Structure formats: structure tokens, C-alpha cells
Amino acid sequence: MTNSKEKALILDKAAIDRAMTRVAHEILEKNKGAKDIGLIGIQRGGVHLAKRLAEKIKAIEGVEVPVGSLDITMYRDDLNTRKSQPVPQATDITFDIKEKAIVLVDDVIFTGRTIRAALNSIMDYGRPKRIQLAVLVDRGHRELPIRADFVGKNLPTSAREKVEVSLAEDGVEEKVVIFEE
């Protein structure tokens, strides 16, 4: 990260795991079990977290919840204003989302624009019974009226700060850190 310095470690590996366990329990409670749930992770970090939630739900309820991945690149509203163009990732939703409670999963919610793009994208795959949002970190600063249903950690930040989630699946030390510009 250029011109940034690490300001604070927010979550370490154990804290991330505890937050994900709590979120899994909250998802099950709100949906009265795992019967009609489908998890869809938003590329990249959200996919790893969705898979972890599915594992935790299976350990708690004994039910395998389907997991998919969603690429929102072509649904972004900032494609023509970005300095570099994002590289599309794979969308992989192999289950029918109709009549399911879909839980979109992402690592950080900030302005809400990524989630808006994900909502638009998911509708191309059918009409779920409902869509909920689970995030590891909610850092505030919303530009759109979107809020997460399940939050691992609320983290008020300044606009000059950047939150970085590093996950073991990417071959790095697992942690959530704030950087200051």
C-alpha cells in the first residue's frame, strides 16, 4: 500500500473466527434454521467468508448450505471513473436461488455501492424469497441506504482510513487492519 501506514490491528485470526461463529448463529436464528438458506460471497473476500459460514452452519445445524460466488464488476457504477479497470472474477451460482433466503457475504461494507451492484447482479439469477447481508466489518460512511443484517465488527473510521481484510485463503497472515493515508 503506497503512502499508507498501519494504524491499528482490529481483529486477529481468533477474533475473526469468533465473529464468524457469532454471525453464523445470528443467520440461523433470524432464518429459523438452515433449511432454505443460500450463501453467496461477493468476489474476492466475501467468497472465502461465505465458505467459512457454510462450514460453521454445518457444524451447528448439520445442514449443508449451498455456497456461490458473485462477480459484480460489470454492475459497478464507477467503471468509467476508475484509474485502472477491475479484473472480472468468476460468478459461480450452481443452485436455484428462487424461494431461498440468500445471504450475500462481503468482507467490508463502506459506501454501499458494492452491495447495490451485487443486488442488481443477483436478480439476473432469479428472484429469491429474501436477500440478507452479512459482513465481517462495517466501517460506516454509507452513500446509499443499505445496511448489513449481520455484522462481525462495527468499526467507525475516518474517510482518510482504509480497512484491509487479509485472509488465510489468500496465503497471508489472517487479520483486519486499519491503514491511515
C-alpha angles and dihedrals in degrees: 000000000000122000091359131116127199107254104179145350105236103177131011125199094277093047092049090051092050091049092050091049090052092047090051090053091047091051091051092047095049092046096042092240136331101286101111101020126123122183120212119185121207110232123290120002094014091062092057091047093048090054090050091050090051090053092049092047090051090051092049102039104017090235125125108226117203115247128202137175127229129202112202098180097116092045095056117118094212102058094114094046100049121106091220126026116242117244112240116241128201124284109210117177108155097168132073109259093194112118092004130121099238117204111200109208127203135162100231133013114204121146095001094238094114090053092048089054090048091051090052091047096048091056088066087068098052141281114297123204088246140339123226130182128227121184133175093217131023108194099175126225096118118186093183130046094259127127134178120249092205123032128183095195132002107214119181108210139176121246089249092060128087125205116214123193114199117191130193090234087071091054097253137110109283113244148115114236136178117223124195120216 
